[in-house]
PDB file of C-alpha atoms in Angstrom:
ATOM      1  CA  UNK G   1       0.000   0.000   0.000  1.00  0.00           C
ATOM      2  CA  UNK G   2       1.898   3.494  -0.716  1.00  0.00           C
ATOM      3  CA  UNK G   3       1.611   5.927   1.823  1.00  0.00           C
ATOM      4  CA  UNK G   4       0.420   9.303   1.037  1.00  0.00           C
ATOM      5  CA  UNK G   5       2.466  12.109   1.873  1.00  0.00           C
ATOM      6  CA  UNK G   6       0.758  14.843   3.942  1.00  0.00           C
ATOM      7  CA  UNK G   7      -0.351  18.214   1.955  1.00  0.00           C
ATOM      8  CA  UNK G   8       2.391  21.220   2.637  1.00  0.00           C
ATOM      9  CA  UNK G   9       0.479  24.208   3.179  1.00  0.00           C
ATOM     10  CA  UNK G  10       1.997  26.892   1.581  1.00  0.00           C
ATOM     11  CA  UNK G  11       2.062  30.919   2.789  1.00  0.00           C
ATOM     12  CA  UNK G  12      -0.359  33.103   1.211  1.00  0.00           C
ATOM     13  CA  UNK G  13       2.217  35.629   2.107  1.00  0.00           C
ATOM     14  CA  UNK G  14       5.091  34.280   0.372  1.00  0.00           C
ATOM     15  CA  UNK G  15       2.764  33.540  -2.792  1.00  0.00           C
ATOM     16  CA  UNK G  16       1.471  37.097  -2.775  1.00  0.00           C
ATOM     17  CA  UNK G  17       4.889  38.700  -2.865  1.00  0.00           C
ATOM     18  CA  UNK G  18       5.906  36.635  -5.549  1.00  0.00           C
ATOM     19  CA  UNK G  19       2.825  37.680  -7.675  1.00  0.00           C
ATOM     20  CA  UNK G  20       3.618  41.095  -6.819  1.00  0.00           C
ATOM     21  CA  UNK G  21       7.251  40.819  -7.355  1.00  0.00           C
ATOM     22  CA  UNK G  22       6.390  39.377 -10.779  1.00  0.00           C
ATOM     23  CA  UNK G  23       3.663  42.210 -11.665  1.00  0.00           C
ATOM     24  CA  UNK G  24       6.269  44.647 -10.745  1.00  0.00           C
ATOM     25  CA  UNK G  25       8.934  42.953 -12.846  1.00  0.00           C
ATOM     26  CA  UNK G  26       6.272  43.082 -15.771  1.00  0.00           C
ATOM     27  CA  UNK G  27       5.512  46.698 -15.676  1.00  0.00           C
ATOM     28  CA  UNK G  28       9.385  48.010 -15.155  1.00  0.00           C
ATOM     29  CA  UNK G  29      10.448  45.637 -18.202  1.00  0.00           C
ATOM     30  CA  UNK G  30       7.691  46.922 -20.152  1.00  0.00           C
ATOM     31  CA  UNK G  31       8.432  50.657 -19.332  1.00  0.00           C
ATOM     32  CA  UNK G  32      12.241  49.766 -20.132  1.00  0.00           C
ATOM     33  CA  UNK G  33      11.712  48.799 -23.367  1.00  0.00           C
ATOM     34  CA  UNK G  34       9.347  51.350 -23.856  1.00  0.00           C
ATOM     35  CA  UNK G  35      11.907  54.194 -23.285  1.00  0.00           C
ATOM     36  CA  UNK G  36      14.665  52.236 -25.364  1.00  0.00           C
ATOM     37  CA  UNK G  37      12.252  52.239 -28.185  1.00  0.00           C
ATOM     38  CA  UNK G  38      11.363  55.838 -27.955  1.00  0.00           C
ATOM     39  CA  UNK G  39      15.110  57.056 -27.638  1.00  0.00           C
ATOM     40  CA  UNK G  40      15.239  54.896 -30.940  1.00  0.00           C
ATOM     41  CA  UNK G  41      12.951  56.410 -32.324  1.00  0.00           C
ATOM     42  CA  UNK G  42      13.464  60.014 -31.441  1.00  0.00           C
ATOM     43  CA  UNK G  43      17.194  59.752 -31.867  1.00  0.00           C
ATOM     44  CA  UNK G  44      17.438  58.440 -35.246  1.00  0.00           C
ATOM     45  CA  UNK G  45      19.239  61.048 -36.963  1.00  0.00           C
ATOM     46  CA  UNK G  46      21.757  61.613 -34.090  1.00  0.00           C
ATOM     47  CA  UNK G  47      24.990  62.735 -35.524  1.00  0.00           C
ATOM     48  CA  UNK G  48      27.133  61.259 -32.186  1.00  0.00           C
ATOM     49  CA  UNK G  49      28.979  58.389 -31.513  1.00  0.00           C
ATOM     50  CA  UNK G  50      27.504  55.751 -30.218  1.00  0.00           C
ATOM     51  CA  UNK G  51      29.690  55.893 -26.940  1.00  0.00           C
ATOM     52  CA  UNK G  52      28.934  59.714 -27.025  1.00  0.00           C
ATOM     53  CA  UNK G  53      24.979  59.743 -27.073  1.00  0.00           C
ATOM     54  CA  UNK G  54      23.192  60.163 -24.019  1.00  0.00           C
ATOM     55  CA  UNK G  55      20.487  58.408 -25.058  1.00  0.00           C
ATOM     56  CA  UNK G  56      22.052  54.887 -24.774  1.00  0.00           C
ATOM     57  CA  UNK G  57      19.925  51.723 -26.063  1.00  0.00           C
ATOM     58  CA  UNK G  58      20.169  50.074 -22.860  1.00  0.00           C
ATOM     59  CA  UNK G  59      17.477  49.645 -19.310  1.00  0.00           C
ATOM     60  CA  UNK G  60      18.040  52.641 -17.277  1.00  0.00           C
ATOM     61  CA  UNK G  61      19.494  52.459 -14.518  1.00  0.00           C
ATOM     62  CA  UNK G  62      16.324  52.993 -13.002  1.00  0.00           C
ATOM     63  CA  UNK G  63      14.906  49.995 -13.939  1.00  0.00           C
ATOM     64  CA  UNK G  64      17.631  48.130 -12.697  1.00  0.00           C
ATOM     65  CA  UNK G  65      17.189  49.057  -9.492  1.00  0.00           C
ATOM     66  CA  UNK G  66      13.661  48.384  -9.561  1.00  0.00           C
ATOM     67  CA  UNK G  67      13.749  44.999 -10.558  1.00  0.00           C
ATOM     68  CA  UNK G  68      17.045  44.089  -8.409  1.00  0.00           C
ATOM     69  CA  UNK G  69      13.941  45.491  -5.776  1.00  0.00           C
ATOM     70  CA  UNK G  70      11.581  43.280  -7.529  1.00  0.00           C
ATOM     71  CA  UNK G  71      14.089  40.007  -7.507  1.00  0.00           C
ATOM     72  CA  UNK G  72      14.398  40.661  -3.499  1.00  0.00           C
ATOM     73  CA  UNK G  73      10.545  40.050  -2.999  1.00  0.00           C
ATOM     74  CA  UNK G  74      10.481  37.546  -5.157  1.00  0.00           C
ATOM     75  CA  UNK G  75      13.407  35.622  -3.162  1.00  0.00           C
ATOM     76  CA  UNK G  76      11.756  36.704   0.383  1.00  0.00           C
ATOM     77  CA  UNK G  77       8.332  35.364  -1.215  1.00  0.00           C
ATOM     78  CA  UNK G  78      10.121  31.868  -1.864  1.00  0.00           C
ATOM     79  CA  UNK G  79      11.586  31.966   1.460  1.00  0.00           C
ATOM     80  CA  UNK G  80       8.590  32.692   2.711  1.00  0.00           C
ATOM     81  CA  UNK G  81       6.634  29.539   1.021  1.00  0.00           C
ATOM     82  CA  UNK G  82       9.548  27.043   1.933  1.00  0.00           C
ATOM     83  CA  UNK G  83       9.856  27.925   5.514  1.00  0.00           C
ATOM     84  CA  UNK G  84       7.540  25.754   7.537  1.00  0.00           C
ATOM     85  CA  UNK G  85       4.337  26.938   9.288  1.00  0.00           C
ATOM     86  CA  UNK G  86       4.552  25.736  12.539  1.00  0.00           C
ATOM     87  CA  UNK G  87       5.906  28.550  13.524  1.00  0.00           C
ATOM     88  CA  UNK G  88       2.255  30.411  13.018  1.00  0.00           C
ATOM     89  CA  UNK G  89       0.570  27.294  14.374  1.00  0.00           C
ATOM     90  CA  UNK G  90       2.236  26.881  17.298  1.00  0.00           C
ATOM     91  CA  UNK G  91       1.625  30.466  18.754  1.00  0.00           C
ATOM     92  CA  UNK G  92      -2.084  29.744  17.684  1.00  0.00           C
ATOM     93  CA  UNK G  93      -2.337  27.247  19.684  1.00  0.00           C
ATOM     94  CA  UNK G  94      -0.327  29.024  22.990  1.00  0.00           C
ATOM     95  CA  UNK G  95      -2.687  32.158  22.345  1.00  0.00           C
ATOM     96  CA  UNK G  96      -5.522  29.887  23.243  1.00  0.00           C
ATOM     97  CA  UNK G  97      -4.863  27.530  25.473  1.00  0.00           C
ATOM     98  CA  UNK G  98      -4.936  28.209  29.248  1.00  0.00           C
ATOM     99  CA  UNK G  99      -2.159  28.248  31.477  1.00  0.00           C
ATOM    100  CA  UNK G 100      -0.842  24.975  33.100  1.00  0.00           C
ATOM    101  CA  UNK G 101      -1.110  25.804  36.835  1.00  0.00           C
ATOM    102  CA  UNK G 102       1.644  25.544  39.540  1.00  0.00           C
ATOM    103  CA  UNK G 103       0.309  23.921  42.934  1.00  0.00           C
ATOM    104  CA  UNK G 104       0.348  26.345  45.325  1.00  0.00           C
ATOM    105  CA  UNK G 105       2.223  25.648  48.505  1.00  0.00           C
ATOM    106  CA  UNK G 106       0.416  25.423  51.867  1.00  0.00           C
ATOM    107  CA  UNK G 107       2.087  28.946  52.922  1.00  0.00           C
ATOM    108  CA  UNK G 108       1.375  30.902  49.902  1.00  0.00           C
ATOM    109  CA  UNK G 109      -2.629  28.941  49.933  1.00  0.00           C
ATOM    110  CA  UNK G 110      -2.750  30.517  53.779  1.00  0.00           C
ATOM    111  CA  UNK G 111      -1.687  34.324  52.919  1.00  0.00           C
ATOM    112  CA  UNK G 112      -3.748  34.281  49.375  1.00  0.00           C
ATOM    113  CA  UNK G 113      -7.046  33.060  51.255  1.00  0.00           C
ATOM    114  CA  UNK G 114      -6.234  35.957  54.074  1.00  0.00           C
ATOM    115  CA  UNK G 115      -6.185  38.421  51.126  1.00  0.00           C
ATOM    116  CA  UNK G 116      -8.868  37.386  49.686  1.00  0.00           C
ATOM    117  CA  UNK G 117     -10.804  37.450  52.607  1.00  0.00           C
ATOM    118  CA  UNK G 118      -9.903  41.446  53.028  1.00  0.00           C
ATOM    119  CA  UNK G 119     -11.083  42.478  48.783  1.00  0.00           C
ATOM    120  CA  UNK G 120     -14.015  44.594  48.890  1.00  0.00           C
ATOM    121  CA  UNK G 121     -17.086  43.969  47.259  1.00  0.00           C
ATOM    122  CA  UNK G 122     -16.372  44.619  43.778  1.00  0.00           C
ATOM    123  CA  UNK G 123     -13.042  43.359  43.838  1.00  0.00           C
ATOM    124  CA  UNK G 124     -14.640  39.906  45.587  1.00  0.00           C
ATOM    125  CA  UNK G 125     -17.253  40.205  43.025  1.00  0.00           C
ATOM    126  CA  UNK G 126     -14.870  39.595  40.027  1.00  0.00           C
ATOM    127  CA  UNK G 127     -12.558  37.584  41.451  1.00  0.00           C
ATOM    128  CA  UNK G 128     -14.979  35.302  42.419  1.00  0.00           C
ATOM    129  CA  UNK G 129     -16.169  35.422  38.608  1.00  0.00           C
ATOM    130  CA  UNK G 130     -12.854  34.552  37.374  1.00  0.00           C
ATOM    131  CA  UNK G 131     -12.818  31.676  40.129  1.00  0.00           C
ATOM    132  CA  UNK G 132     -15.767  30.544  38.431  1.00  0.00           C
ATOM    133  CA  UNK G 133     -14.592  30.183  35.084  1.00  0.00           C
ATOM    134  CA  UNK G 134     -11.979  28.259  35.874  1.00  0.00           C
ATOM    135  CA  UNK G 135      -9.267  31.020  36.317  1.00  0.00           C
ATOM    136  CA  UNK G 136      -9.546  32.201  32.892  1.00  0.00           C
ATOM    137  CA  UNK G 137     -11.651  34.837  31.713  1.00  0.00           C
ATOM    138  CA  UNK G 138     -11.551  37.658  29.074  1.00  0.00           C
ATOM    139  CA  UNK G 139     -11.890  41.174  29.995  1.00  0.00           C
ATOM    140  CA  UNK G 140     -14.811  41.391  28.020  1.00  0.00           C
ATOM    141  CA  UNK G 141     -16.707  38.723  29.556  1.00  0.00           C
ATOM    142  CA  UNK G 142     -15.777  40.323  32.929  1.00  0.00           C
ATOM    143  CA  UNK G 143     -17.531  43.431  31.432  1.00  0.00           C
ATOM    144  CA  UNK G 144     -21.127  41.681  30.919  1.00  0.00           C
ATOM    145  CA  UNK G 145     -21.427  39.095  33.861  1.00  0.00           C
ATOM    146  CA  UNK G 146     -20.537  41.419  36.259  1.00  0.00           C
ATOM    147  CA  UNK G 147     -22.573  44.478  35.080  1.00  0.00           C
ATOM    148  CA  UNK G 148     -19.956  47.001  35.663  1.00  0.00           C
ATOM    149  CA  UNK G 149     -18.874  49.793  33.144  1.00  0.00           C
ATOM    150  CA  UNK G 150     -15.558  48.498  31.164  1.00  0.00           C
ATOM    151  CA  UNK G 151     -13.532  51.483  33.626  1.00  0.00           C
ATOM    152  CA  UNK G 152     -14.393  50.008  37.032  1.00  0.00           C
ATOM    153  CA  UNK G 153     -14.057  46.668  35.838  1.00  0.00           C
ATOM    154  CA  UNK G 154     -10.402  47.674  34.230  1.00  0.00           C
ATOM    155  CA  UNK G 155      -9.776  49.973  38.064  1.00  0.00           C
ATOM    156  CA  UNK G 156     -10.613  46.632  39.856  1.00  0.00           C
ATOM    157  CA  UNK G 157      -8.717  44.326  38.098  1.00  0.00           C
ATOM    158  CA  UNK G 158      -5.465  46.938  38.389  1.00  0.00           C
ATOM    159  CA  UNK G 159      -6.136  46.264  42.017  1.00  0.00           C
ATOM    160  CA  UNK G 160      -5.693  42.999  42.162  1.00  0.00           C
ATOM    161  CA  UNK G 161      -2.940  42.674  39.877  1.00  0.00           C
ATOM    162  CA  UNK G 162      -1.385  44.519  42.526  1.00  0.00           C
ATOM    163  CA  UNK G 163      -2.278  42.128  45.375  1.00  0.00           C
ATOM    164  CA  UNK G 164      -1.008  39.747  42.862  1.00  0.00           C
ATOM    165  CA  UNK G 165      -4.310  37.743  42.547  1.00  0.00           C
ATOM    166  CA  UNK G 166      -4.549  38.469  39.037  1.00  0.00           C
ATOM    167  CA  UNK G 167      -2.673  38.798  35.564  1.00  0.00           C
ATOM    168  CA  UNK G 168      -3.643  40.232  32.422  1.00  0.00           C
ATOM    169  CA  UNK G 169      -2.443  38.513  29.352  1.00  0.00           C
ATOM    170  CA  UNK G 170      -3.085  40.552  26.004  1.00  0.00           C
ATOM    171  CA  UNK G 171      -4.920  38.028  23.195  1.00  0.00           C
ATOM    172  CA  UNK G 172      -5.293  39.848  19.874  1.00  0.00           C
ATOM    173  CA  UNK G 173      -7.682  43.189  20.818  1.00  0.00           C
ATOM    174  CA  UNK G 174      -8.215  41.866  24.123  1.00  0.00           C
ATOM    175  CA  UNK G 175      -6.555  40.637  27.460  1.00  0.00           C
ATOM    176  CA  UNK G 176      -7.160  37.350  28.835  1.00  0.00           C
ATOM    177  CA  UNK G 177      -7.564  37.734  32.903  1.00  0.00           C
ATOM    178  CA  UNK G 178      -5.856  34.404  34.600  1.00  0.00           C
ATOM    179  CA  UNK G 179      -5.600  33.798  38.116  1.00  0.00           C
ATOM    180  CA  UNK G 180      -2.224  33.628  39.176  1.00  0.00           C
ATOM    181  CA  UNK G 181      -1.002  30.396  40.942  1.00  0.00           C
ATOM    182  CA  UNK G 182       1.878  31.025  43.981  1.00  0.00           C
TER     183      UNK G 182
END
């Protein structure tokens, strides 16, 4: 039975510069050979030397540099495609998956419960929230369960970041609010 060898996916990215590094070569080649033919034609009764003429039958020098620019995307494009994806994939999956936590040893369990007890009510209110969930919450979700306005919910979580009860991680547009583990 012959094995199948798994489908490489291959970076839009990398494939877009190369179609714009080819359009680009395109249009600077036909410009080049635009303005050859026009020098051509405009210098056809020129009395100088061939060495002499300004108006050489050759790219300018412009173009050169444009498609020596052109040839760079192209190669970035290529490396782009042959370099592997995990790379994207892997910080995919870290962006969403939750924190492994650390068990917390008796001493640190015995001064986080004492400041917990000592959070006022809002503060208790959304910690107890994020306790709920697991010890992972967006900011956002904070927002609508607890009915507070987006400022008091982003004052109260300051706060206990500083008691070191709670860290923000930012995720995309938003921040991801995880318990922290002593």
């Amino acid at each position: 039975m012959m094995q199948r060898k798994a489908m490489r996916q291959f970076n839009p990215v990398g494939i877009l510069m190369i179609l714009v590094a080819a359009a680009l070569a395109a249009v600077l080649l036909t410009g080049g050979f635009r303005i050859i033919g026009l020098n051509e034609e405009l210098h056809k009764d020129c009395n100088l030397p061939e060495a002499v003429c300004p108006f050489k039958r050759e790219l300018p020098t412009e173009t050169w540099a444009g498609l020596g620019l052109s040839a760079a995307l192209g190669v970035l494009g290529v490396v782009l495609i042959v370099r592997r994806v995990p790379v994207l994939a892997a910080s995919a999956t870290s962006a969403t998956a939750p924190p492994s936590p650390a068990a917390p040893s008796p001493a640190h369990s015995e001064e986080r419960q004492q400041v917990v007890e000592g959070l006022d009510a809002d503060e208790k209110a959304i910690y107890d929230l994020i306790a709920r969930a697991q010890g992972l919450l967006f900011q956002h979700e904070l927002v609508d369960r607890s009915g507070m306005h987006k400022v008091k919910v982003t004052r109260v979580l300051d706060k206990l970041e500083g008691k070191g009860l709670v860290e923000r991680r930012r995720r995309g547009m938003g921040n991801m609010v995880v318990l922290r583990q002593h």
